[in-house]
Amino acid sequence: MIFLKVLSRVFWVAVGCTFLFPLYWMVTMALKSKNEAYANPFGIPTSWDWLNFGEALSKYHFYTYFQNSLIYTAGTIVLTLTTGSMLAYCLSRMQWRFNSAALFYVSLGLIVPIEVVVIPLFQLIKTLHIKNSYLGLILPYSGFAIASCVLMLYAFLRSLPKELEEASCIDGANVYQTFFKIIFPIVMPALMTQCVLIFIRIWNEFPLAFIIASKDQFRPLTVGLLSYFVNVGVADWGLIGASMLLSSLPMIIVYLIGNEKIENALTAGAILK
Amino acid sequence: MNKYFSTKLSIFVFTAPALLLFTVFCVYPLLPEIWMSLHDHDGFRNLGFVGLDNYREVLSTPSFWTAHKNTYLIVAISLLLGLPLSMMLSLFMDVQTPRLRRFFKTAAMFPAILSVTVVAQIWLAFYEPNWGLFNSILHSIGLSDWTHSWLTEKKTVMPSIGLSFLWQYIGLNAILFYTGIKTIPKDYYEAALLDGASFAQVCLKITIPLLQNVIKYVLILSTLGSMAFYSHVRVMTAGGPGDTSRTVIYQMYYTAFDTSQFGKGTAIAVLFIIQCLVISFIIQRFVARGKLEF
């Protein structure tokens, strides 16, 4: 019995290590010279070669892509959270005839995956003349993120007592002041959760960005990295390793700092239902 | 107070931006999608109404059926293999020391936060026929006959891509299950232990039945996620060799953007949306219907 227990533990720890293996592999690959990458693709490098990073930085437009990813993600977060929280507030607090209808309408957004409307979205964005601008991706991303944002904030706001708003109402604040000065800070935890969720989703989004951001100067990291891989071909895995590590580093740092927050955010949906 | 706040203007200001964004970019595109699927459209010009011809032609294309076979293979892999593995992983996490569990959770979620491009490229290196990880291991343990050129052989390409997808999301699903397990009251376990139940009995009779809401959530998430499987294929094989590794979404992209047949592309999309709706309806209707209180 004890033997079985030890065996199963060893097995699962091995499984855990396979999840971390890519990190090890990216780091070691990035430090290998071109020849060593072929001779010893999965071992520890015999000599450390930092040249890959310099070369990757000069050929791979890391800064541009990084900046674009940041703009897309931040833009989507700001737009979704402000508009989404306002709608959720109205649905949970204000007296409006169409409250439940609007809630149902928004929840439909959870069923449609963004991939299936890529073709009409592509046409729409061309018609609106925002194809070669940051708005071309930020607006559709926000449109698709709003459904889950509104539903989550709605659940959160409904559980909040109304006394605070009544107090501010008596003090003569209008609805905008009440919302931005009192409600906004209170729903911060829920907003942070949404922030994390949208960050992970948009930072790694691929299918839509691949079509819409066709100009190199507007490509985010995910798409830019692919076009770089295509350029390098399979000739130089050291370079590929370095560019992969560079592209993943921002996300890895964010994850290491806030992994418990990220975990809570990702699992929030599972318990809410 | 509610009356005081709810003027026509304030309701408009609070609802209009979100509803507008949602309607224009998430709901409205469905209309041109249906409209376009009934027309001959090359991406720039509408070449006339063709009725259901697009659908007829799409349905008679062999690639369309290959794509469906591949997509549902991925769905099957992630449901029949992925979910049980994730469940076992989460049950295992539950009985570990807190430190080991911490390591495990951090490690398990790591692949899910990496971008698809990076993950797919890593697996490209694992499957590389000459020096890749799998073939090297097979050579070194004397099973050279089992080596394959994984991503260029018709037989192995789809399961290989599926494995990379499976690996990326097993850990995340395990953590979702584990969060559910933590919300089950401890009394149930104590009672079971007093009655002398074994670990397997506890899992089958207590944990899994009480977890059904979370299971349903993960089921919907991974079914719809694997239905829309596309990015890994794009990076790893670009649908090749030939059309053997195309999924439905890939076939849609290919038809619209690579061959400029937007009408047929949208026809594929419409057929696909119908499948998504039917499948999520089936899950909603038949899985975990009873509400559990504990």
Short mmCIF file of C-alpha atoms in Angstrom, two decimals, chain A residues 8 42-43 59-60 66 126 131 136 151 165 167 170 178 184 198 206 210 251 261:
data_model
loop_
_atom_site.label_atom_id
_atom_site.label_comp_id
_atom_site.label_asym_id
_atom_site.label_seq_id
_atom_site.Cartn_x
_atom_site.Cartn_y
_atom_site.Cartn_z
CA SER A 8 1.48 7.38 -7.49
CA PHE A 42 16.97 19.00 -24.84
CA GLY A 43 19.94 18.92 -22.49
CA LYS A 59 15.53 41.10 -36.08
CA TYR A 60 12.35 40.35 -34.20
CA PHE A 66 4.87 44.07 -27.14
CA LYS A 126 -13.21 47.31 -43.32
CA LYS A 131 -8.88 48.00 -40.10
CA GLY A 136 -10.03 47.46 -35.22
CA LEU A 151 -23.10 38.84 -15.83
CA GLU A 165 -26.19 54.51 -2.10
CA ALA A 167 -26.76 57.62 2.17
CA ILE A 170 -29.56 61.76 0.89
CA THR A 178 -22.60 57.86 -6.67
CA PHE A 184 -16.77 51.73 -8.41
CA ILE A 198 -9.61 39.71 -19.98
CA PHE A 206 -4.83 34.56 -31.89
CA PHE A 210 -4.33 36.90 -37.28
CA MET A 251 3.14 36.91 -18.96
CA LYS A 261 -5.10 36.20 -7.88
#
